[in-house]
PDB file of C-alpha atoms in Angstrom:
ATOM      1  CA  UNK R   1       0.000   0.000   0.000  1.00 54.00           C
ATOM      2  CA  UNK R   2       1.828   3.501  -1.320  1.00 76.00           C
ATOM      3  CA  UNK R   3       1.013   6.111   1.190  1.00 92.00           C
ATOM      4  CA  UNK R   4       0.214   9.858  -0.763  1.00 95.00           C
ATOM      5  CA  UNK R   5       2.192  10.633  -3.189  1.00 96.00           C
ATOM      6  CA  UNK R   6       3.202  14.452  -4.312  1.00 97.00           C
ATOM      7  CA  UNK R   7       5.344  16.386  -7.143  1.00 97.00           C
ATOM      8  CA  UNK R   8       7.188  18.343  -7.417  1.00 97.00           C
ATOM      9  CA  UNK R   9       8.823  18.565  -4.153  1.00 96.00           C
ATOM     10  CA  UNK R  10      10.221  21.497  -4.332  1.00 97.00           C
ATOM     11  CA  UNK R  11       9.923  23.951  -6.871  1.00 98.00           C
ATOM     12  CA  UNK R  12      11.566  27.536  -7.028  1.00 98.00           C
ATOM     13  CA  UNK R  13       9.635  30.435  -9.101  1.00 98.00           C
ATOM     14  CA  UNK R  14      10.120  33.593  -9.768  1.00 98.00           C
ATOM     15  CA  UNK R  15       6.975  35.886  -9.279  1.00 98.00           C
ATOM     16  CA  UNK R  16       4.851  36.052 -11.526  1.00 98.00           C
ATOM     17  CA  UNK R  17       4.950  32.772 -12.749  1.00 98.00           C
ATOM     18  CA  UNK R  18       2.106  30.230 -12.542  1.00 98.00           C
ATOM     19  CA  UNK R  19       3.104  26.863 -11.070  1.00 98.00           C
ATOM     20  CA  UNK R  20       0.931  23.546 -10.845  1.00 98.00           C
ATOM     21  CA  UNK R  21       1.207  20.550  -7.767  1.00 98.00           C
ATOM     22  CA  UNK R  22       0.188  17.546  -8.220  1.00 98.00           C
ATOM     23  CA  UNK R  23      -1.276  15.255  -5.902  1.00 98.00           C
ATOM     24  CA  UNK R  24      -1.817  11.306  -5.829  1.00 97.00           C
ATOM     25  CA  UNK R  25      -3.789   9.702  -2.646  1.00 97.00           C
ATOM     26  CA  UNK R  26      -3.590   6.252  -1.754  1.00 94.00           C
ATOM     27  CA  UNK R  27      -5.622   4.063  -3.983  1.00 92.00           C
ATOM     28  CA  UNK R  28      -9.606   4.045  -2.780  1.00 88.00           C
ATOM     29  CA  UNK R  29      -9.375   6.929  -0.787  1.00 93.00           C
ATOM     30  CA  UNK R  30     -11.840   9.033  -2.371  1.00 92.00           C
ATOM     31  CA  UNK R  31     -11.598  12.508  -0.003  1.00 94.00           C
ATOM     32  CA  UNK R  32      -8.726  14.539  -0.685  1.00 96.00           C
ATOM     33  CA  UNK R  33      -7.257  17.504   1.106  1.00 97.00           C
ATOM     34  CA  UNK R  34      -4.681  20.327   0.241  1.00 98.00           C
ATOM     35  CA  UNK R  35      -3.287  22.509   3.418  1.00 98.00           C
ATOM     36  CA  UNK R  36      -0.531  25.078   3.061  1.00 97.00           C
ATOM     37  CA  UNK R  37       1.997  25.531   5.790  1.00 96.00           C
ATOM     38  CA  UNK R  38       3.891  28.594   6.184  1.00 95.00           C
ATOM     39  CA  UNK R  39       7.069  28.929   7.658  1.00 92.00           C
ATOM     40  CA  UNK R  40       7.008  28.839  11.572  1.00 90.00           C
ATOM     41  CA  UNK R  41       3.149  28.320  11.660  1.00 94.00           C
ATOM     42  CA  UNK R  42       0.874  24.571  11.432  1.00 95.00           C
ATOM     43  CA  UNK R  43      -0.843  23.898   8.040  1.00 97.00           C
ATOM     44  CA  UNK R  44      -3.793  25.371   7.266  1.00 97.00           C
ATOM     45  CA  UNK R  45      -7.081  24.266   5.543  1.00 96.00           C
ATOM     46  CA  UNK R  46      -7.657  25.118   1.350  1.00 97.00           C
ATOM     47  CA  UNK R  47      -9.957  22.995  -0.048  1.00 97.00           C
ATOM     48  CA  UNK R  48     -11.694  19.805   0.045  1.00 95.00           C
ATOM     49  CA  UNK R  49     -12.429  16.722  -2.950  1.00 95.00           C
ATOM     50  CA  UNK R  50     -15.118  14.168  -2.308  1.00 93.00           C
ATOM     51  CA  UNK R  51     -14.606  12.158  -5.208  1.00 93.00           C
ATOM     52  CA  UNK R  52     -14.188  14.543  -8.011  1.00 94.00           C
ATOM     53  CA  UNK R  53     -16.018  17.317  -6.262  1.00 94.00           C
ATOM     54  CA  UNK R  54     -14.685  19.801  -4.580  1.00 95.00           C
ATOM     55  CA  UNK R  55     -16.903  21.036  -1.534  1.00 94.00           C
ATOM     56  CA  UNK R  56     -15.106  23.396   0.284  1.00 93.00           C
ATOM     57  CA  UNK R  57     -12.988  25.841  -0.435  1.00 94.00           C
ATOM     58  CA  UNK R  58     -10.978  28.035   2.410  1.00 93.00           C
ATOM     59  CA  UNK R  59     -11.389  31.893   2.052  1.00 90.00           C
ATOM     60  CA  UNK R  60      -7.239  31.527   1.886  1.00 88.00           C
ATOM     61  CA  UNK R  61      -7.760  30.116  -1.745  1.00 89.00           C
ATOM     62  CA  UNK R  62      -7.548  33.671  -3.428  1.00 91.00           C
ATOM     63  CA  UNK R  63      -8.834  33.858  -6.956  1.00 94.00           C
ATOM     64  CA  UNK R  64      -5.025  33.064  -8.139  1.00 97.00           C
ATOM     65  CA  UNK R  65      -5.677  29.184  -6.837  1.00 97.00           C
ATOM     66  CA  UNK R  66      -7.364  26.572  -8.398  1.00 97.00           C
ATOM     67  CA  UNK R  67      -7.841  22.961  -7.527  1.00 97.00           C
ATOM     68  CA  UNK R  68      -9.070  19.546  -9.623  1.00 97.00           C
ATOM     69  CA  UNK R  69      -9.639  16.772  -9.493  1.00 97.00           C
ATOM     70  CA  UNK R  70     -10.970  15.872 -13.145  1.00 92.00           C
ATOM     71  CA  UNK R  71     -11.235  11.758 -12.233  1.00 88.00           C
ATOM     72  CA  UNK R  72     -11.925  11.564  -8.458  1.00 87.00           C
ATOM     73  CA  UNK R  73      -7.860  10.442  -8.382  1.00 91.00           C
ATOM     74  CA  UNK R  74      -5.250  12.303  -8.617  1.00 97.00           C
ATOM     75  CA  UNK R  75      -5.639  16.201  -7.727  1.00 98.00           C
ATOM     76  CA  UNK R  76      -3.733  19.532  -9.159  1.00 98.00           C
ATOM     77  CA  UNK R  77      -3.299  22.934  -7.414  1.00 98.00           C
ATOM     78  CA  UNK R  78      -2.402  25.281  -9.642  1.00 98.00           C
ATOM     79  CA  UNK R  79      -1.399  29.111  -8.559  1.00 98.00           C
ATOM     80  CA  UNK R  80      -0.949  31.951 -10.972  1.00 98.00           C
ATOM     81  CA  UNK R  81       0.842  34.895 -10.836  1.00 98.00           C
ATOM     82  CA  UNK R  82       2.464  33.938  -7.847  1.00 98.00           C
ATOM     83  CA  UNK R  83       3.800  36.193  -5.295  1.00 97.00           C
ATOM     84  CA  UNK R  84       6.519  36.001  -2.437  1.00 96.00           C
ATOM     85  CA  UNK R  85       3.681  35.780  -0.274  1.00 96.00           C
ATOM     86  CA  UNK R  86       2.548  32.111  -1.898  1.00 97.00           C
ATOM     87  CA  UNK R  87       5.869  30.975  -0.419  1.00 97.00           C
ATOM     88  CA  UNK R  88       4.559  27.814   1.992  1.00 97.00           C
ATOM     89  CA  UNK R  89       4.734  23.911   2.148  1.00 96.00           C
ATOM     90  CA  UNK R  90       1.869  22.396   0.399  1.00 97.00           C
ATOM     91  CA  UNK R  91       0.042  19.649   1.382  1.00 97.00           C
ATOM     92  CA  UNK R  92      -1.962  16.794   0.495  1.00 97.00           C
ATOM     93  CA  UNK R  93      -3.936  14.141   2.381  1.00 97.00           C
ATOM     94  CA  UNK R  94      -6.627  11.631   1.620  1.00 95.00           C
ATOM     95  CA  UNK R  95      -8.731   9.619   3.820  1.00 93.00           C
ATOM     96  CA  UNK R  96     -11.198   6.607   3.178  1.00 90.00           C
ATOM     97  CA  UNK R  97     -14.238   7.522   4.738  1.00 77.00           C
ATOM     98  CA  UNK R  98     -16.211  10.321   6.145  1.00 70.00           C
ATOM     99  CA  UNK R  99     -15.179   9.284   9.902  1.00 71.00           C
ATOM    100  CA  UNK R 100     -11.313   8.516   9.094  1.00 81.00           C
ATOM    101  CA  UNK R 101      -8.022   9.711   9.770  1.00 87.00           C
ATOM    102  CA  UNK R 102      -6.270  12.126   6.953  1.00 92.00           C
ATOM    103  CA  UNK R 103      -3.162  10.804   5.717  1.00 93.00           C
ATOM    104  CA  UNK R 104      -0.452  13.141   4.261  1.00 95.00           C
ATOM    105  CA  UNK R 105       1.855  13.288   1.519  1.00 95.00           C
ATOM    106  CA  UNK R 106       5.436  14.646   2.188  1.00 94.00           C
ATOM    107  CA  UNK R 107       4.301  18.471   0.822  1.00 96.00           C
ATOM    108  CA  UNK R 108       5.557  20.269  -1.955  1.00 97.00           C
ATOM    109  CA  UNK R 109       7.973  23.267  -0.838  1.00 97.00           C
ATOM    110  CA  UNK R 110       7.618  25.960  -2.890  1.00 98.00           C
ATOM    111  CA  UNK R 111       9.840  29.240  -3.104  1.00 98.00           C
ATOM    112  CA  UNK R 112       8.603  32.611  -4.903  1.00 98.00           C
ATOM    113  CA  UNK R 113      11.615  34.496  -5.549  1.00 97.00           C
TER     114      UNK R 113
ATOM    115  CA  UNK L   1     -14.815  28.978  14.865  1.00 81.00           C
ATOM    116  CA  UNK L   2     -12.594  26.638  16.841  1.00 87.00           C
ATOM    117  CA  UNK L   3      -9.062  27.511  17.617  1.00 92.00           C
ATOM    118  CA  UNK L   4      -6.301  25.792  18.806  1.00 96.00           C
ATOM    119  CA  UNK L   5      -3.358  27.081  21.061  1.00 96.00           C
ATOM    120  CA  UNK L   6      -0.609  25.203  22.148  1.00 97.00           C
ATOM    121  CA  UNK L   7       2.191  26.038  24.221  1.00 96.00           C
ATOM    122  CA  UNK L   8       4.837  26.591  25.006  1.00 96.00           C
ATOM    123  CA  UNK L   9       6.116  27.383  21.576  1.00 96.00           C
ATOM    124  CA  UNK L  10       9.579  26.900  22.449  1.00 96.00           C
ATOM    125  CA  UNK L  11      10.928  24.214  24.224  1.00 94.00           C
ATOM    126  CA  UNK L  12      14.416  23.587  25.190  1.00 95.00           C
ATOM    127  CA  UNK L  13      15.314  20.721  27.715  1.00 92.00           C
ATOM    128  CA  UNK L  14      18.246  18.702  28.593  1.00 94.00           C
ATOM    129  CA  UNK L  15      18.419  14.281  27.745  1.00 96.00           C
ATOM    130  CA  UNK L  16      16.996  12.563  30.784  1.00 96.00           C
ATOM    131  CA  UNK L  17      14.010  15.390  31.661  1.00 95.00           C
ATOM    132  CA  UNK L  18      10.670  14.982  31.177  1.00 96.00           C
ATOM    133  CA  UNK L  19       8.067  17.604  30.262  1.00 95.00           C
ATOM    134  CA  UNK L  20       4.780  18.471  28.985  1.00 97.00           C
ATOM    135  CA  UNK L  21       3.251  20.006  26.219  1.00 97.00           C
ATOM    136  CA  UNK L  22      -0.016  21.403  26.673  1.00 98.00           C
ATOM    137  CA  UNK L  23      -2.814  21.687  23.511  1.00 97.00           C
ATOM    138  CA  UNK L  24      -5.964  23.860  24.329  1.00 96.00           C
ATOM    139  CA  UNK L  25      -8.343  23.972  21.688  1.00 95.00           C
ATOM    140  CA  UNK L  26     -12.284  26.632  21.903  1.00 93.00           C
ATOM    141  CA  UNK L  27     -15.081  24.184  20.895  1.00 86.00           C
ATOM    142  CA  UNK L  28     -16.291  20.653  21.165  1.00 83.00           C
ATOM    143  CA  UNK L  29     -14.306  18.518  18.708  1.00 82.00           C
ATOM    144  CA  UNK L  30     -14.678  14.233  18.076  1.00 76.00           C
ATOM    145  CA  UNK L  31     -11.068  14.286  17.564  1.00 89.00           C
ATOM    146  CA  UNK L  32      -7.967  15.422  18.887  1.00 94.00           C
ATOM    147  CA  UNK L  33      -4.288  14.227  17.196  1.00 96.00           C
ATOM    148  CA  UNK L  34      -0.956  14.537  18.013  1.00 97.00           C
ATOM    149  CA  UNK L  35       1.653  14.952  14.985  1.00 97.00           C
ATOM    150  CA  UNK L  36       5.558  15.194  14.268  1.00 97.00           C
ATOM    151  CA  UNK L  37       6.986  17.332  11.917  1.00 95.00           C
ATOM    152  CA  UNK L  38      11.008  17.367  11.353  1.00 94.00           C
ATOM    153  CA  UNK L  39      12.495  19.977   9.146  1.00 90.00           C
ATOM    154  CA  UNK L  40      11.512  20.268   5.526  1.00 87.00           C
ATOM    155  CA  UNK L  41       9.339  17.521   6.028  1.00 89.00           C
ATOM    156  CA  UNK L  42       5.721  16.476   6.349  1.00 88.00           C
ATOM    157  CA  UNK L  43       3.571  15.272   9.135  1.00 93.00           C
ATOM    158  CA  UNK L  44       3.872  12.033  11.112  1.00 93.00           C
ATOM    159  CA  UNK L  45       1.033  10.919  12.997  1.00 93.00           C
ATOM    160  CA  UNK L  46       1.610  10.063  16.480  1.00 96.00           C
ATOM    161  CA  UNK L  47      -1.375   9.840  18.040  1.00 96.00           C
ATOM    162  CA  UNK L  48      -5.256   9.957  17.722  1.00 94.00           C
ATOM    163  CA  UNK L  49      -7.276  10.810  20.655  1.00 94.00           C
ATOM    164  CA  UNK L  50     -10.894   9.981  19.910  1.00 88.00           C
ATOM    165  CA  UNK L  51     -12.733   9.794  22.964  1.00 84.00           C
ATOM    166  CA  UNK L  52     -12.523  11.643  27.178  1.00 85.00           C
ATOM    167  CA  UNK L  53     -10.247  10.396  29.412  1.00 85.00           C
ATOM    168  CA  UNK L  54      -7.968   8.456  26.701  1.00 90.00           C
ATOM    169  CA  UNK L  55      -4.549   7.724  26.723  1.00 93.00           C
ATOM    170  CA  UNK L  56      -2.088   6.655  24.172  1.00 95.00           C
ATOM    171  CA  UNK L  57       1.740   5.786  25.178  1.00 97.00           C
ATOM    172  CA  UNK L  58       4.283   5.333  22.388  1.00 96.00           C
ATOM    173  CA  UNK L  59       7.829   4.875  23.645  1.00 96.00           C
ATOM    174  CA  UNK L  60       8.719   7.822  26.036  1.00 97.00           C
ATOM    175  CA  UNK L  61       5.384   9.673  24.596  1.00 98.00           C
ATOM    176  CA  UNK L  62       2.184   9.564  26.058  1.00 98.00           C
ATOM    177  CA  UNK L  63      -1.219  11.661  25.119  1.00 98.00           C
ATOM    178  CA  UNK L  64      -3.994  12.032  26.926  1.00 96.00           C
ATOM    179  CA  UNK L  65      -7.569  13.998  26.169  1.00 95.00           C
ATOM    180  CA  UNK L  66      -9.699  15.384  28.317  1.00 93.00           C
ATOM    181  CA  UNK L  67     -12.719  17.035  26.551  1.00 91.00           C
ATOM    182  CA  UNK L  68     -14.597  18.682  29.183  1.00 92.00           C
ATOM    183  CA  UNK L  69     -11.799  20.712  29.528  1.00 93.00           C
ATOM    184  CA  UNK L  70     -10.659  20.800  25.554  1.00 94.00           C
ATOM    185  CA  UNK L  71      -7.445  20.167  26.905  1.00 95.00           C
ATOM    186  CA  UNK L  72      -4.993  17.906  25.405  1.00 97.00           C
ATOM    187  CA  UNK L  73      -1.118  16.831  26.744  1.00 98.00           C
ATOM    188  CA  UNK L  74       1.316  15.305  25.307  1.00 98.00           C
ATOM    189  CA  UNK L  75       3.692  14.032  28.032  1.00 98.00           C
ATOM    190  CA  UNK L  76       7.802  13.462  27.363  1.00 97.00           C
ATOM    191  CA  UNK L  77       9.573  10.795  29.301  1.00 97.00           C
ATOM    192  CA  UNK L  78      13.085  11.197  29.948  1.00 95.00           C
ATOM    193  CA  UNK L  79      14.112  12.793  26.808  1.00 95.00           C
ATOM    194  CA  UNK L  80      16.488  12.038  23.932  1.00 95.00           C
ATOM    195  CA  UNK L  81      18.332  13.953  21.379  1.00 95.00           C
ATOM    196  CA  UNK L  82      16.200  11.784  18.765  1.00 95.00           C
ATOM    197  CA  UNK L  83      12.985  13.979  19.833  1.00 96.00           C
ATOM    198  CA  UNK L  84      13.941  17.191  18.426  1.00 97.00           C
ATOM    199  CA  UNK L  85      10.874  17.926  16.134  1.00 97.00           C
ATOM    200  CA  UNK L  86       8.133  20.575  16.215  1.00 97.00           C
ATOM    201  CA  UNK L  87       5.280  18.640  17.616  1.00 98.00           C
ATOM    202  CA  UNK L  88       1.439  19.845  16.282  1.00 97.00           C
ATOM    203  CA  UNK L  89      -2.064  19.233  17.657  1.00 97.00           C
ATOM    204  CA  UNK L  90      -4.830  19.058  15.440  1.00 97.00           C
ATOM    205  CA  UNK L  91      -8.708  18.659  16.455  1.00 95.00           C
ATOM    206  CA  UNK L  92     -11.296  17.837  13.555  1.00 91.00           C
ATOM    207  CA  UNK L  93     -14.120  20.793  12.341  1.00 89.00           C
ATOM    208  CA  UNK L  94     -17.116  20.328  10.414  1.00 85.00           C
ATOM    209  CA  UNK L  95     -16.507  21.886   6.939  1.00 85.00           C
ATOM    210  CA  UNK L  96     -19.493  24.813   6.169  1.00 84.00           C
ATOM    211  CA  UNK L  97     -20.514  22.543   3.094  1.00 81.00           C
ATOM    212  CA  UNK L  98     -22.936  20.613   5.590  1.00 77.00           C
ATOM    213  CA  UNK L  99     -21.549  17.022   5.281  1.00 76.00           C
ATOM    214  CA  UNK L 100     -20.330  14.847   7.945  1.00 74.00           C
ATOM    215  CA  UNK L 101     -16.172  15.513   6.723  1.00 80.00           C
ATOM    216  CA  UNK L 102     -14.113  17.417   8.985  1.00 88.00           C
ATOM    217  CA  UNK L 103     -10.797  19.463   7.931  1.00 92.00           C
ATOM    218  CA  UNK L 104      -8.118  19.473  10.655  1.00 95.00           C
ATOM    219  CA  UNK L 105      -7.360  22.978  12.306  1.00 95.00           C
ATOM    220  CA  UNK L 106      -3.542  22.738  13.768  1.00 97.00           C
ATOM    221  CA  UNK L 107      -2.007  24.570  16.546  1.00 96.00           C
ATOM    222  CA  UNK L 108       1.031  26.589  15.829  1.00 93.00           C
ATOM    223  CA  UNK L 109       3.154  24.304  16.796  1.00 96.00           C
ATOM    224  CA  UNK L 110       5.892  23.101  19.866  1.00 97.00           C
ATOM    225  CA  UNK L 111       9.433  23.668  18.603  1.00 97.00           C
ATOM    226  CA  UNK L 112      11.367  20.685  20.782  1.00 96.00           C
ATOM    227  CA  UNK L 113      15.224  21.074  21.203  1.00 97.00           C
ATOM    228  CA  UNK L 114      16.634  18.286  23.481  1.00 96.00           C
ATOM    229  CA  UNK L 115      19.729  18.953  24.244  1.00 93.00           C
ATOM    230  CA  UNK L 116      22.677  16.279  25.166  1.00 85.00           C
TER     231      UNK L 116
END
């Protein structure tokens, strides 16, 4: 059983720039997460996938973000015109059922220079 | 909407001490976990709390959860280098859509240094 699964995992911009993270959950699990952690700080909620809807959506997902999840599998995040301020840890979990734990992927670090 | 405070934020303590980390969190919550975070890296799951009163030992960590008082701790036995890690509590919210999924709002995090 692969645990979630996330790339790039790192990925230096400069500002401006759109970047796109991709996200793989463990096979079955069919509610997917995103958080973003800055530095010094825990992660915080962004949006929410059950199946290939998304249901919630954090008012820290500015107009610039935009999450999929065209198959009810793997996920994209995709940030335009990024800005120093994007700068975080991102990361993915999935979980099996309504009333299970999350499980995360190891993040995708990305730098806005 | 619930919040979460830990403390202390900072944490320095000598090999062989023990101490206590203390997670407070505003509003009722079915869940309560305990998580491990080394630098440049993502979370490891330590512990999930699910119910008043229950405790969870794993090696020279224990949790406990009392929910009357929305007060978790996570207790260090005799401490080793190996430890250093910011340690995160998370307790479980209802997402606004009106399903039964929660998201997971963190605390901001215990910054362990264990010195030799």
């Amino acid at each position: 059983d692969t645990g979630v699964s996330q790339d790039p995992r790192h990925k230096i911009t400069k500002r401006g720039q759109n970047v796109t993270f991709r996200c793989d959950p463990i096979s079955e699990h069919n509610r997917l997460y995103w958080y973003r952690q800055t530095l010094g700080q825990g992660p915080e909620f962004l949006t929410y996938f059950q199946n290939e809807a998304q249901l919630e959506k954090s008012r820290l997902l500015s107009d610039r973000f935009s999450a999929e999840r065209p198959k009810g599998s793997f996920s994209t995040l995709e940030i335009q015109r990024t800005e120093q301020g994007d700068s975080a840890m991102y990361l993915c979990a999935s979980s099996l059922g309504w009333d299970t734990e999350q499980y995360f992927g190891p993040g995708t670090r990305l730098t806005v220079t | 909407e619930l919040k979460v405070e830990q403390n202390p934020l900072f944490l320095s303590m000598q090999e062989g001490k023990n101490y206590t980390i203390y997670c407070n969190y505003s509003t009722t919550s079915d869940r309560l976990y305990w998580y491990r975070q080394d630098p440049g890296k993502s979370l490891e799951s330590l512990f999930v709390l699910l119910s008043n009163g229950a405790v969870k030992q794993e090696g020279r960590l224990m949790a406990s959860l009392d929910t009357k008082a929305r007060l978790s701790t996570l207790h260090i036995t005799a401490a080793v280098h190996d430890l250093s890690a910011t340690y995160f509590c998370a307790v479980e919210a209802r997402m606004n859509y009106g399903g039964a999924t929660n998201k997971l709002i963190f605390g901001t995090g215990t910054l362990l240094a264990v010195q030799p």
